[in-house]
Amino acid sequence: MRIQKDFYARDAITVSRELLGKVLVRNINGITFKGKIVETEAYIGAIDKASHAYGGRMTERVKPLYGPPGIVYVFSIYGMYNCFNIITKEEGTAEGVLIRGIEPLEGLEEMAKRRFDKDIDTLTKTQRKSLTNGPSKLCIAFSIDKNDNWVDMTKSESIYLEEAKEAKVLSDEEIVETTRIGIDYAEEAVHFPWRFYLKGNDWVSKK
């Protein structure tokens, strides 16, 4: 079952936690990729110095952050690595969730070709874990780039979220809540416990 707009239309922290276990579906060039979300980070522009929209910052690059809940925001780091975000709360409020880690479920052969230019059966155990255990890695594996900015996942057939086949409410014991990664510049926001991941999952980027 596809995730609907009311799920996204809440604060980024709540959505970030509840995205764990949801399934990302990507249909492109006749190929379907699926993966379970296992690691997320919340960003809240109004109070978060790690957010691209902190202090009401508005540029062409960050406009999707102010868009309606459930749309895609893709930004690049170092001008070459893409990061996939989902916008939350209401339109005009810059909140979103970075997807940091995904457990591959379907389309692994194509993911292996995109990440390593190899067949899945030839990958080492470490390479298999490295398919999607990081924000830029999963973008390569799922062919997500800036062309996906503004895509409405509640309507799109190319990229959306759905419930897992055996969906369940995760307990607090199954979720690790900790600080975010790679935001040393963000002063007090470095200490915000806004990263969430599934305890014991092999596709978490950093434990």
Short mmCIF file of C-alpha atoms in Angstrom, two decimals, residues 53-159:
data_model
loop_
_atom_site.label_atom_id
_atom_site.label_comp_id
_atom_site.label_asym_id
_atom_site.label_seq_id
_atom_site.Cartn_x
_atom_site.Cartn_y
_atom_site.Cartn_z
CA ALA A 53 17.04 26.48 5.04
CA TYR A 54 18.26 27.64 8.46
CA GLY A 55 17.22 31.20 9.22
CA GLY A 56 14.71 31.26 6.38
CA ARG A 57 17.35 30.86 3.68
CA MET A 58 15.72 30.66 0.27
CA THR A 59 17.63 29.95 -2.94
CA GLU A 60 16.75 28.07 -6.12
CA ARG A 61 18.63 25.09 -4.75
CA VAL A 62 16.61 24.81 -1.53
CA LYS A 63 13.15 25.75 -2.82
CA PRO A 64 11.93 22.13 -2.70
CA LEU A 65 12.50 22.22 1.08
CA TYR A 66 9.58 24.63 1.29
CA GLY A 67 7.36 22.50 -0.92
CA PRO A 68 4.37 20.33 0.01
CA PRO A 69 4.80 17.21 2.14
CA GLY A 70 5.73 14.05 0.30
CA ILE A 71 7.84 15.59 -2.46
CA VAL A 72 11.47 14.77 -3.23
CA TYR A 73 14.42 17.07 -2.52
CA VAL A 74 17.79 16.02 -3.94
CA PHE A 75 20.97 17.96 -3.24
CA SER A 76 24.57 17.20 -4.10
CA ILE A 77 27.71 17.29 -1.98
CA TYR A 78 31.12 18.11 -3.44
CA GLY A 79 29.26 18.75 -6.69
CA MET A 80 29.06 15.04 -7.49
CA TYR A 81 27.30 12.94 -4.83
CA ASN A 82 23.51 13.13 -4.56
CA CYS A 83 21.45 12.85 -1.37
CA PHE A 84 17.76 11.92 -1.31
CA ASN A 85 15.37 13.74 1.04
CA ILE A 86 11.63 13.63 1.66
CA ILE A 87 9.82 16.85 2.55
CA THR A 88 7.55 16.89 5.62
CA LYS A 89 5.22 19.19 7.57
CA GLU A 90 3.18 21.74 5.58
CA GLU A 91 4.09 23.70 2.46
CA GLY A 92 6.14 26.78 3.29
CA THR A 93 7.78 25.17 6.34
CA ALA A 94 11.27 23.87 5.61
CA GLU A 95 11.40 20.42 7.18
CA GLY A 96 12.61 17.18 5.68
CA VAL A 97 14.19 13.79 6.18
CA LEU A 98 17.45 12.57 4.67
CA ILE A 99 17.41 8.88 3.78
CA ARG A 100 20.82 7.55 4.89
CA GLY A 101 20.52 3.79 4.57
CA ILE A 102 18.40 1.23 2.72
CA GLU A 103 18.33 -2.56 2.87
CA PRO A 104 18.08 -3.82 -0.75
CA LEU A 105 15.05 -6.01 -1.47
CA GLU A 106 14.54 -6.06 -5.24
CA GLY A 107 16.66 -5.15 -8.27
CA LEU A 108 19.96 -6.10 -6.66
CA GLU A 109 21.52 -7.17 -9.95
CA GLU A 110 20.99 -3.71 -11.43
CA MET A 111 22.11 -2.06 -8.20
CA ALA A 112 25.40 -4.00 -8.39
CA LYS A 113 25.94 -2.83 -11.96
CA ARG A 114 25.30 0.79 -11.04
CA ARG A 115 27.49 0.75 -7.92
CA PHE A 116 30.36 -1.52 -8.95
CA ASP A 117 29.83 -2.41 -12.62
CA LYS A 118 29.74 -6.06 -11.52
CA ASP A 119 27.26 -8.93 -11.28
CA ILE A 120 25.69 -9.31 -7.86
CA ASP A 121 27.08 -12.83 -7.48
CA THR A 122 30.64 -11.55 -7.84
CA LEU A 123 30.43 -8.99 -5.04
CA THR A 124 32.19 -9.56 -1.74
CA LYS A 125 30.21 -9.47 1.49
CA THR A 126 31.53 -5.97 2.15
CA GLN A 127 30.49 -4.77 -1.32
CA ARG A 128 26.98 -6.18 -0.85
CA LYS A 129 26.61 -4.19 2.36
CA SER A 130 28.00 -1.15 0.56
CA LEU A 131 25.32 -1.17 -2.14
CA THR A 132 23.04 1.20 -0.25
CA ASN A 133 24.52 1.87 3.21
CA GLY A 134 24.96 5.60 2.73
CA PRO A 135 22.95 8.50 1.26
CA SER A 136 24.98 8.88 -1.93
CA LYS A 137 25.45 5.13 -2.39
CA LEU A 138 21.71 4.52 -2.38
CA CYS A 139 21.17 7.36 -4.86
CA ILE A 140 23.58 5.68 -7.28
CA ALA A 141 22.01 2.27 -6.75
CA PHE A 142 18.46 3.60 -7.22
CA SER A 143 19.37 6.10 -9.99
CA ILE A 144 18.11 9.08 -7.99
CA ASP A 145 19.41 12.51 -9.01
CA LYS A 146 18.38 16.17 -9.20
CA ASN A 147 15.92 15.40 -12.00
CA ASP A 148 13.77 13.91 -9.24
CA ASN A 149 13.44 17.21 -7.38
CA TRP A 150 9.79 18.17 -6.77
CA VAL A 151 8.48 14.70 -7.66
CA ASP A 152 5.34 14.05 -5.60
CA MET A 153 5.71 10.57 -4.16
CA THR A 154 2.01 10.38 -3.37
CA LYS A 155 1.25 10.47 -7.11
CA SER A 156 4.40 9.42 -8.99
CA GLU A 157 4.86 5.97 -10.46
CA SER A 158 8.63 6.43 -10.79
CA ILE A 159 9.45 6.89 -7.10
#
